[in-house]
Short mmCIF file of C-alpha atoms in Angstrom, two decimals:
data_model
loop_
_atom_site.label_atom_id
_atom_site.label_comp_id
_atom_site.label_asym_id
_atom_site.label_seq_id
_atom_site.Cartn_x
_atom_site.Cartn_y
_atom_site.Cartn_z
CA UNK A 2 -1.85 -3.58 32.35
CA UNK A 3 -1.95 0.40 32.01
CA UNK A 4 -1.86 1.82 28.46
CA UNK A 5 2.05 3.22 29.38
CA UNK A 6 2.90 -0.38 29.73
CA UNK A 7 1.45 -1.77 26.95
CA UNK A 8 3.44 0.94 24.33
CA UNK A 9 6.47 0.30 26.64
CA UNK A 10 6.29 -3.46 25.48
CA UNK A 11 4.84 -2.84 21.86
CA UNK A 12 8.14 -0.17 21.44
CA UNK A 13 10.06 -3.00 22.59
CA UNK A 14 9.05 -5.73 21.10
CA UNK A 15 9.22 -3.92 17.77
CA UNK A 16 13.04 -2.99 18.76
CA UNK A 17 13.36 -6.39 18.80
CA UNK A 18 12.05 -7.05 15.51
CA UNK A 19 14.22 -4.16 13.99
CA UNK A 20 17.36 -5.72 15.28
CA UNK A 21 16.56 -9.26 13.94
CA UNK A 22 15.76 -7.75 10.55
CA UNK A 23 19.31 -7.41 10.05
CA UNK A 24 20.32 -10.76 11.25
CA UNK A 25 21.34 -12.88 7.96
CA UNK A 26 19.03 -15.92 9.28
CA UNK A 27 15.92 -13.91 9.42
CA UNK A 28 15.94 -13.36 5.68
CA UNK A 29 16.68 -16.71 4.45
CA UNK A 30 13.62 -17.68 7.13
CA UNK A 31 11.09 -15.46 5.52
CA UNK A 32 12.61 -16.24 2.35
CA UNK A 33 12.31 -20.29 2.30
CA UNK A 34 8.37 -19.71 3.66
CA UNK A 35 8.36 -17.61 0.54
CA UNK A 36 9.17 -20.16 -1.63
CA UNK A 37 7.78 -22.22 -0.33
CA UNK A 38 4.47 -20.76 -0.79
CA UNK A 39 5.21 -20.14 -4.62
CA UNK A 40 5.71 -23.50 -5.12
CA UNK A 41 2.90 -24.47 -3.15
CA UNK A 42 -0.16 -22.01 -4.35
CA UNK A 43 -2.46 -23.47 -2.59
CA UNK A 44 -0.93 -23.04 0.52
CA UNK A 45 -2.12 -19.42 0.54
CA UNK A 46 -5.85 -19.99 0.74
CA UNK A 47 -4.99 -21.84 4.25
CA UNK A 48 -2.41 -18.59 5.26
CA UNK A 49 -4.79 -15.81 4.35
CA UNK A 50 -7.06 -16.58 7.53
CA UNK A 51 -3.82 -16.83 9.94
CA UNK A 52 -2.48 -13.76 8.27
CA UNK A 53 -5.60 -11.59 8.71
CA UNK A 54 -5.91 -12.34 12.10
CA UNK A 55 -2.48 -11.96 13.26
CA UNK A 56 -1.90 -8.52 11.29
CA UNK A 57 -5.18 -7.28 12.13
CA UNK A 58 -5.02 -7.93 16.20
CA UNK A 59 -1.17 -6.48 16.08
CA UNK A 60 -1.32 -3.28 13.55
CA UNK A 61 -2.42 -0.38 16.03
CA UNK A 62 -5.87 1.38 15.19
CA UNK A 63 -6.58 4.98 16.15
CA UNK A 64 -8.72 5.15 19.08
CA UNK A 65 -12.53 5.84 18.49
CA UNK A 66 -12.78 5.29 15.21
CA UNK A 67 -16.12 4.02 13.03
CA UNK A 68 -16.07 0.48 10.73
CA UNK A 69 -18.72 0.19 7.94
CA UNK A 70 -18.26 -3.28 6.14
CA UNK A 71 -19.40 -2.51 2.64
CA UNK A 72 -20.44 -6.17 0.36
CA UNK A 73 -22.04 -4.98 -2.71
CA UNK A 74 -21.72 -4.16 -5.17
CA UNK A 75 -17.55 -4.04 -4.14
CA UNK A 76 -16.47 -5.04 -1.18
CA UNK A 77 -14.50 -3.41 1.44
CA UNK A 78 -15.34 -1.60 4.48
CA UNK A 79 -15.50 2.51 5.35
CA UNK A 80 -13.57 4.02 8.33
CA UNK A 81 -13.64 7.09 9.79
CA UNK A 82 -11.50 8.54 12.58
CA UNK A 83 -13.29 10.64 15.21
CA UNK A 84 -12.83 14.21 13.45
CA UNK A 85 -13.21 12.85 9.77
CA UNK A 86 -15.82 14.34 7.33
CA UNK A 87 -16.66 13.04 4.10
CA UNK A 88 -18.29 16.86 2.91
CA UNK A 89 -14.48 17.07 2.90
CA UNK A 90 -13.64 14.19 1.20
CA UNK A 91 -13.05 10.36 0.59
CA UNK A 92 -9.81 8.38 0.42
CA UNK A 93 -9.82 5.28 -1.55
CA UNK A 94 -7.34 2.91 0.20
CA UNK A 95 -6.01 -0.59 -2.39
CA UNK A 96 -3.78 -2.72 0.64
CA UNK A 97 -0.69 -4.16 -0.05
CA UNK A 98 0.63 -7.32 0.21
CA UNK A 99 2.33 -8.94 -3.26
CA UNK A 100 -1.28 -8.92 -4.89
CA UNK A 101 -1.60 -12.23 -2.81
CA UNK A 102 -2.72 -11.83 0.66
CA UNK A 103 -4.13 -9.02 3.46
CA UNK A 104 -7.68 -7.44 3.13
CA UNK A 105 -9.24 -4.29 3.81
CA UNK A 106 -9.42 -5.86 8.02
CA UNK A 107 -5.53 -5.95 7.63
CA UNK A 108 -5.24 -2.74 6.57
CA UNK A 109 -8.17 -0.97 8.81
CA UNK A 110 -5.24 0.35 11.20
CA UNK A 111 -3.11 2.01 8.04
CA UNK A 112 -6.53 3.09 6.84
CA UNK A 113 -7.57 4.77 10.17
CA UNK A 114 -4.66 6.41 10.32
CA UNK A 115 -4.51 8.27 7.04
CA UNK A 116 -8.26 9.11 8.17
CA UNK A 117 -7.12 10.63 11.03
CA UNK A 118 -4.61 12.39 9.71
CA UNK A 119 -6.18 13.60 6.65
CA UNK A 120 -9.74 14.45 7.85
CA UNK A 121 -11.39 12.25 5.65
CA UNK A 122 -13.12 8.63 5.57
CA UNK A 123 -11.53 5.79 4.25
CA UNK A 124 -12.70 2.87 1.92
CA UNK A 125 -10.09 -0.02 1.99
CA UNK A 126 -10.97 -2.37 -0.96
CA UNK A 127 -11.35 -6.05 -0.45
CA UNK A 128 -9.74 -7.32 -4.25
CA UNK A 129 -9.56 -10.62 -6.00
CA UNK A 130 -6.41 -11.99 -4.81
CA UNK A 131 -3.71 -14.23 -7.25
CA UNK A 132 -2.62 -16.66 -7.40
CA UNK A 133 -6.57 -17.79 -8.34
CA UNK A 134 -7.50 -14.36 -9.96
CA UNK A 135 -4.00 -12.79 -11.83
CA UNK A 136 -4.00 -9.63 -13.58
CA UNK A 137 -5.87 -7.85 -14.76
CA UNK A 138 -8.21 -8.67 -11.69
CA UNK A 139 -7.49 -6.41 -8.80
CA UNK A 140 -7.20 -3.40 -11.52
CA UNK A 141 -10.25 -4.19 -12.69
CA UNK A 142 -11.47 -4.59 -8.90
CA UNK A 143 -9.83 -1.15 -7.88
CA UNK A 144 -11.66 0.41 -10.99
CA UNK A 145 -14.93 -0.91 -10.16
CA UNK A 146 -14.63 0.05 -6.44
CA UNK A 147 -13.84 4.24 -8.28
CA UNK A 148 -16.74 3.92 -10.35
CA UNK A 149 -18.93 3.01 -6.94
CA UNK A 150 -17.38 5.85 -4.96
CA UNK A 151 -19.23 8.47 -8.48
CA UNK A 152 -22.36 6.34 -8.44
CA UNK A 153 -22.59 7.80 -4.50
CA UNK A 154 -22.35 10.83 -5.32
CA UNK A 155 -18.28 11.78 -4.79
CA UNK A 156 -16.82 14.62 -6.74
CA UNK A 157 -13.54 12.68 -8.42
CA UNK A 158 -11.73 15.74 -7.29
CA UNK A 159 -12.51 15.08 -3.39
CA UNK A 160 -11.13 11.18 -3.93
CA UNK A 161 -7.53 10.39 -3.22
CA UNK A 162 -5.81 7.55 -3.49
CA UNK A 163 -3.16 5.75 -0.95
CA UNK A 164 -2.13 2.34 -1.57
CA UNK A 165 0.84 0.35 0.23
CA UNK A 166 2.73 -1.65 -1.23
CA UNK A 167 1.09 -3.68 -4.14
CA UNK A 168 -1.54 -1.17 -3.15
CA UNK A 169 0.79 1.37 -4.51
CA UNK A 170 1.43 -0.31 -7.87
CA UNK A 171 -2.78 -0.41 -8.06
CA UNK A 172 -2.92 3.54 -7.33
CA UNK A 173 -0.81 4.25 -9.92
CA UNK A 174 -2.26 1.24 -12.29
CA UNK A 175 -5.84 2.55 -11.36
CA UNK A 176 -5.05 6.42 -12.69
CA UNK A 177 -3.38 5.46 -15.94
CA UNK A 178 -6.59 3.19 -16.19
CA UNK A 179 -8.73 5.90 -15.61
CA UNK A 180 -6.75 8.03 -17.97
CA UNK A 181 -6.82 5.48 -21.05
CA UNK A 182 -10.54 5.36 -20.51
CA UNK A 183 -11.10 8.84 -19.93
CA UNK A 184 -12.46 9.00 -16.69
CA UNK A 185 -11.96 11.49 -14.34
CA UNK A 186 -9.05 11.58 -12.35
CA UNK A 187 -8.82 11.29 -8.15
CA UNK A 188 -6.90 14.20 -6.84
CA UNK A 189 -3.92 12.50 -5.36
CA UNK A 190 -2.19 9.66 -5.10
CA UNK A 191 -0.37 8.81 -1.92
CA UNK A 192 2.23 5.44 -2.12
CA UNK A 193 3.90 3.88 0.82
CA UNK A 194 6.92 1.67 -0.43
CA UNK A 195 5.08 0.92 -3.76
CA UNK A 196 5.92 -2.28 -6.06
CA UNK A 197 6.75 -0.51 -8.98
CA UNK A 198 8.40 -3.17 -11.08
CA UNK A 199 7.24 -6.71 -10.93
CA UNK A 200 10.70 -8.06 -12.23
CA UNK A 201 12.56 -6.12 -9.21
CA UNK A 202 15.24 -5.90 -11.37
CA UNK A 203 17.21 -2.55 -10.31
CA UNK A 204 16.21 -4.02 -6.90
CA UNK A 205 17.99 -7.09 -7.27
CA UNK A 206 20.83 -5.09 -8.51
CA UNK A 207 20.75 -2.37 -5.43
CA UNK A 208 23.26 -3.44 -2.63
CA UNK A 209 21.30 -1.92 -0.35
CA UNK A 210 18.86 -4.09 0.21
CA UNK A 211 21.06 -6.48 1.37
CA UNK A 212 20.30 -5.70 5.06
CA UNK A 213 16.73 -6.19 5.48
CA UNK A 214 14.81 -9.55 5.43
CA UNK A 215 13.17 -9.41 2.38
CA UNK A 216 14.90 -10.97 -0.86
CA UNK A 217 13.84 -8.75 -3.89
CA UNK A 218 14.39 -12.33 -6.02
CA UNK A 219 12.08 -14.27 -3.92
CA UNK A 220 9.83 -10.91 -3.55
CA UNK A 221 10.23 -11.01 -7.68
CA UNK A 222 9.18 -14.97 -7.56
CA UNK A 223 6.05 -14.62 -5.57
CA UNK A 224 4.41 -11.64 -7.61
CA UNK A 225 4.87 -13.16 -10.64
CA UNK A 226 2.24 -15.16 -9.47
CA UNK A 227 0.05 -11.88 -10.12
CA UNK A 228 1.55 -11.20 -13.59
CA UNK A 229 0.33 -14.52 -14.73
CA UNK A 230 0.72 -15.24 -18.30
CA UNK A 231 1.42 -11.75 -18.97
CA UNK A 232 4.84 -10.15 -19.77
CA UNK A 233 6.19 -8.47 -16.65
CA UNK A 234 7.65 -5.56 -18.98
CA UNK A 235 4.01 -4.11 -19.87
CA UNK A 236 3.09 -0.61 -19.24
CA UNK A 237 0.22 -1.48 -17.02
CA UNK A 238 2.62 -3.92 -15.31
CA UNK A 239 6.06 -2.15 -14.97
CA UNK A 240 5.32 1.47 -14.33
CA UNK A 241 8.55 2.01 -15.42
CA UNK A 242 7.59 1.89 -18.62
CA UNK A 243 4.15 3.08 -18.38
CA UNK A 244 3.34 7.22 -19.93
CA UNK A 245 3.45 9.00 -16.08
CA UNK A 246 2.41 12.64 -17.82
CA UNK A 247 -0.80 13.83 -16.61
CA UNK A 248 -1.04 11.79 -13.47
CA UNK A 249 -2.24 13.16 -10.84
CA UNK A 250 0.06 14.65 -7.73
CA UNK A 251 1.72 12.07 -6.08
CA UNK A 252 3.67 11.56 -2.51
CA UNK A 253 6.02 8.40 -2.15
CA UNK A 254 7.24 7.13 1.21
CA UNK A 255 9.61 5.03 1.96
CA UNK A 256 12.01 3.62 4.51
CA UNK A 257 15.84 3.60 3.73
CA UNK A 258 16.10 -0.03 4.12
CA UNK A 259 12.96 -0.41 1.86
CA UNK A 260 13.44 -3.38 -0.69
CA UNK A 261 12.15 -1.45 -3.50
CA UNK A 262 13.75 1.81 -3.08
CA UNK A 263 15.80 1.84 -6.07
CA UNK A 264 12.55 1.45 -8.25
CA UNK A 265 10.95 4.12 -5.84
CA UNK A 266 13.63 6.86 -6.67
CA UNK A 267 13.58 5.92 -10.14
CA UNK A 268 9.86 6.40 -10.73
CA UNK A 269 9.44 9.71 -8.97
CA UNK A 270 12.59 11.22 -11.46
CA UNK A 271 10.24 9.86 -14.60
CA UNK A 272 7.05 10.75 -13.40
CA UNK A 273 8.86 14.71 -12.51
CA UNK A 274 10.32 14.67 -15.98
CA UNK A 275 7.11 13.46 -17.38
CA UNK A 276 6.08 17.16 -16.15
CA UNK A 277 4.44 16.15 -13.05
CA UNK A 278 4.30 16.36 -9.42
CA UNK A 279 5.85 13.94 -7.46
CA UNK A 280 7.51 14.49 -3.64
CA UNK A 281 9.46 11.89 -2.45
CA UNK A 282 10.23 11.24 1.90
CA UNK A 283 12.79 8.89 2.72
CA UNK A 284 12.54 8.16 6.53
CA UNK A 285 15.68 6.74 7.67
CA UNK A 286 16.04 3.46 9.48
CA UNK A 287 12.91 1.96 8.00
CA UNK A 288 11.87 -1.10 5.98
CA UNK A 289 8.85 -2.43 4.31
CA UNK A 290 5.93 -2.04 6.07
CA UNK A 291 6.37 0.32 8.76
CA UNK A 292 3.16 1.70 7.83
CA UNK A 293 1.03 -1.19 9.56
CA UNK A 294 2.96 -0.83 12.90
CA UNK A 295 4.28 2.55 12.63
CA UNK A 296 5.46 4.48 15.61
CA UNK A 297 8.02 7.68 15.89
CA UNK A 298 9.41 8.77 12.15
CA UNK A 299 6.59 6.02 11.01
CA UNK A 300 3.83 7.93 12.79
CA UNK A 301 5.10 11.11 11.40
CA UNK A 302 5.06 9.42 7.65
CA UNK A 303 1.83 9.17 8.09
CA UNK A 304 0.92 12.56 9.15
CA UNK A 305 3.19 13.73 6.22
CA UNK A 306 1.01 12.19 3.46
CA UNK A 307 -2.52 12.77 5.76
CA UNK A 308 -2.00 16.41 5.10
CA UNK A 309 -0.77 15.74 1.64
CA UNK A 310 -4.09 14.37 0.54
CA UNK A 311 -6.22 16.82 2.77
CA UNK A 312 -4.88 19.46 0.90
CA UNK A 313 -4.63 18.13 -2.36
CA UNK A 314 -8.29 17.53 -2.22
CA UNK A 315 -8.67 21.33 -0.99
CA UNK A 316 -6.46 22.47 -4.11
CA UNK A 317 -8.03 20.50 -6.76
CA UNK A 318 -11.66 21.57 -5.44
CA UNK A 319 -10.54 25.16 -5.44
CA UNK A 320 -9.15 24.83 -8.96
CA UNK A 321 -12.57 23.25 -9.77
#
């Protein structure tokens, strides 16, 4: 099969999926497995394997690129696109996925992407994952994998941040971190459809989510297994409620059938009238995710937020 044949069938195949997004059945599908996972937590140590696999062999990679697995002292794994050069820069990369499943493999396509497109190497973390290891773990995991990137030697102003996701939520939970304990800041933080509040409640509430497949109550139900004991309202929990002055500049992306959109729109307006810099790009058409199998305006979302972070890195070493 030529390589024209094989994007002719990926392009359709994910028309395919677009069109049965909509379809009623598909949402109360993906929300019963849902459920049926919170209820049964140990089901996802037997999914994470399947899950890896599958989203790793489907989520497109940018040809050429370098993979460095990384063990210890954090774990994750370094990619760099063809053109990418760290004397420019590093992007630290938390993946998404509800705080519950995926890995840095998962994400190694989203990662070498933003590598391409921003000129720099990646390092996607691998995190402790709930429902065994609940907040404050993967925050304290994101922190630790920052405080590796200074030990080798990376100016904090040429490390950026992009997280999808729940790997949003930890971008923005690892800054304020870093803030409280007065460490230095990264120089940008780039979020793809970010959780932003764990109770999804202005989510629940926004009609438009009703046409896309994922149920912002069932979406609320499995990352509370992440929250734990803890009360969902907390700062370092709801960002909503967290102090967003003095964050670094930020870039959110998201599609307009995203299923946290209305939390999106409502933390860029607080973190602007906290003072600070945040650009929001809504790509029509679009739902959660696009990011791992992105393609046309989802390619271009990409590119968007590559030369965000390229040049954020290139301002806040200027202004050094």
């Amino acid at each position: 099969m030529n390589t024209r044949t094989a994007q002719g069938q990926r392009r359709s195949a994910m028309a395919a999926v677009d069109r049965l997004s909509c379809v009623p059945i598909s949402r109360l599908g993906f929300n019963v497995m849902l459920n049926v996972l919170v209820s049964q937590q140990w089901l996802f140590a037997a999914l994470r394997p399947a899950a890896d696999y599958v989203i790793s062999r489907t989520a497109p990679m940018v040809p050429g690129i370098r993979v460095k697995p990384v063990g210890a002292p954090v774990s994750g794994e370094w990619v760099w696109a063809r053109e990418a050069d760290d004397a420019a820069g590093v992007v630290l990369v938390p993946h998404g996925s509800g705080y519950l499943i995926c890995s840095a493999r998962t994400h190694r396509g989203f990662a070498s992407h933003l590598s391409e497109y921003s000129g720099m190497p990646t390092f996607a973390i691998d995190y402790r994952l709930a429902p065994e290891h609940p907040f404050p773990a993967a925050e304290d995991d994101a922190l630790a994998a920052y405080r590796w990137l200074l030990s080798q030697g990376h100016d904090p102003a040429k490390i950026a941040v992009a997280g999808d996701s729940a790997g949003g939520h930890l971008a923005v939970a690892l800054a304020l971190r870093l803030r409280s304990e007065g460490l230095p800041a990264p120089a940008a933080l780039a979020l793809f459809g970010p959780l932003i509040d764990p109770s999804y409640r202005a989510c629940i509430a926004d009609v438009r989510t009703r046409r896309q497949p994922l149920d912002p109550r069932a979406a609320a139900r499995a990352v509370a297994l992440y929250v734990g004991d803890h009360d969902p309202a907390d700062p370092r929990l709801c960002l909503l409620n967290a102090e967003l002055s003095d964050l670094p500049p930020i870039q959110i992306h998201y599609g307009s059938r995203e299923v946290m959109r209305a939390d999106a729109e409502a933390f860029a307006a607080l973190v602007v009238g906290a003072g600070g810099r945040c650009d929001e790009h809504m790509w029509p058409g679009l739902m959660h995710g696009y990011w791992l199998w992105p393609r046309d305006e989802g390619l271009t979302s990409l590119q968007v937020a590559g030369h965000f972070l390229r040049t954020a890195v290139a301002e806040a070493n200027t202004a050094s």
